[in-house]
Amino acid sequence: MTITVNFIDPKGNANTADGEAGDNLLKVGQAAGLPLEGTCEGQMACSTCHVIVAAEWFDKLPEASEEEEDMLDFAAGARRTSRLSCQIDLTDELDGLTVTVPGESHDARGL
């Protein structure tokens, strides 16, 4: 089953990307050309893949680990519903998930 994710980029533009169950939100966002760096290769040594999850979707995600919460302390523009996209694997329940890429994001790729 295809899972659709709605990304709102730093300029407020909506971008829709499709993934499959088990796909990582970071990889789906990067494939859609969004400025999610994720340079730590999933080792949670950075917060450059930070997204803000729409409030109505936040409780559908698994609880953040203590390590993820610690990394979010370093994320520019973090909010109450912030998460690291590298820590979110898509499930059928997340079809239609909406996240915002904060304007404070940095991307070494120049996007």
XYZ file of C-alpha atoms in Angstrom:
111
model
C 0.000 0.000 0.000
C 1.261 3.452 -0.889
C 1.481 5.881 2.029
C 1.163 9.562 1.207
C 3.035 12.139 3.261
C 2.306 15.851 3.045
C 5.404 17.963 3.578
C 5.164 21.709 4.048
C 8.483 23.246 3.032
C 10.115 26.245 4.753
C 8.411 28.620 2.298
C 4.952 27.198 3.111
C 4.595 25.225 -0.115
C 2.906 21.836 0.098
C 4.757 18.856 -1.337
C 3.264 15.394 -1.468
C 5.502 12.340 -1.456
C 4.684 8.663 -1.478
C 6.358 5.859 0.414
C 5.659 2.322 1.497
C 5.139 0.833 4.953
C 8.532 0.631 6.642
C 10.056 3.481 4.622
C 11.884 6.060 6.687
C 10.334 9.558 6.672
C 13.770 11.144 6.174
C 14.425 9.179 2.987
C 10.930 9.904 1.637
C 11.426 13.627 2.294
C 14.873 13.679 0.707
C 13.544 11.855 -2.372
C 10.919 14.618 -2.639
C 13.740 17.203 -2.677
C 13.100 18.673 0.762
C 15.883 20.290 2.807
C 16.314 17.475 5.315
C 19.994 16.827 5.729
C 20.183 13.779 7.984
C 23.967 13.619 7.833
C 24.310 11.373 10.865
C 23.093 8.325 8.883
C 20.464 7.535 11.538
C 22.899 7.500 14.451
C 21.121 10.479 16.093
C 24.277 12.555 16.314
C 22.532 15.609 14.840
C 19.112 17.222 14.508
C 19.272 18.255 10.836
C 16.311 16.057 9.898
C 13.965 17.773 12.345
C 10.324 18.155 11.284
C 7.272 19.544 13.031
C 4.450 17.014 12.979
C 0.923 18.371 12.558
C -0.817 18.183 15.948
C -3.545 15.833 14.709
C -0.891 13.295 13.663
C 1.500 13.574 16.582
C -0.207 11.006 18.841
C -0.211 8.424 16.029
C 3.588 8.265 16.111
C 5.491 5.960 18.429
C 6.833 7.759 21.486
C 10.200 9.455 21.010
C 13.156 7.824 22.695
C 15.124 9.674 25.346
C 17.988 10.010 22.852
C 15.691 11.588 20.266
C 14.319 14.039 22.825
C 17.892 14.979 23.750
C 18.746 15.622 20.083
C 15.634 17.758 19.640
C 17.009 20.072 22.332
C 19.559 21.112 19.676
C 17.074 21.479 16.812
C 16.577 25.000 15.488
C 12.916 25.984 15.673
C 11.816 22.948 17.710
C 8.172 22.859 18.807
C 6.092 20.632 21.073
C 5.330 18.302 18.155
C 8.878 18.203 16.771
C 10.423 14.885 15.838
C 13.472 13.649 13.976
C 12.358 12.336 10.601
C 15.069 9.657 10.705
C 13.237 8.095 13.655
C 9.837 7.789 11.942
C 9.083 4.698 9.904
C 5.891 4.876 7.867
C 2.959 2.637 8.703
C -0.474 2.299 7.109
C -1.850 4.344 10.024
C 0.314 7.291 8.900
C -1.218 7.570 5.411
C -1.808 11.312 4.984
C 0.745 12.348 7.621
C 1.486 16.079 7.495
C 4.805 17.533 8.640
C 6.452 20.930 8.298
C 10.128 21.368 7.539
C 11.137 24.317 9.734
C 12.554 27.402 8.070
C 15.516 27.121 10.399
C 16.566 23.866 8.709
C 20.004 23.683 7.230
C 20.980 21.530 4.301
C 24.579 21.119 3.182
C 23.278 20.067 -0.243
C 22.156 23.671 -0.813
C 18.439 22.889 -1.074
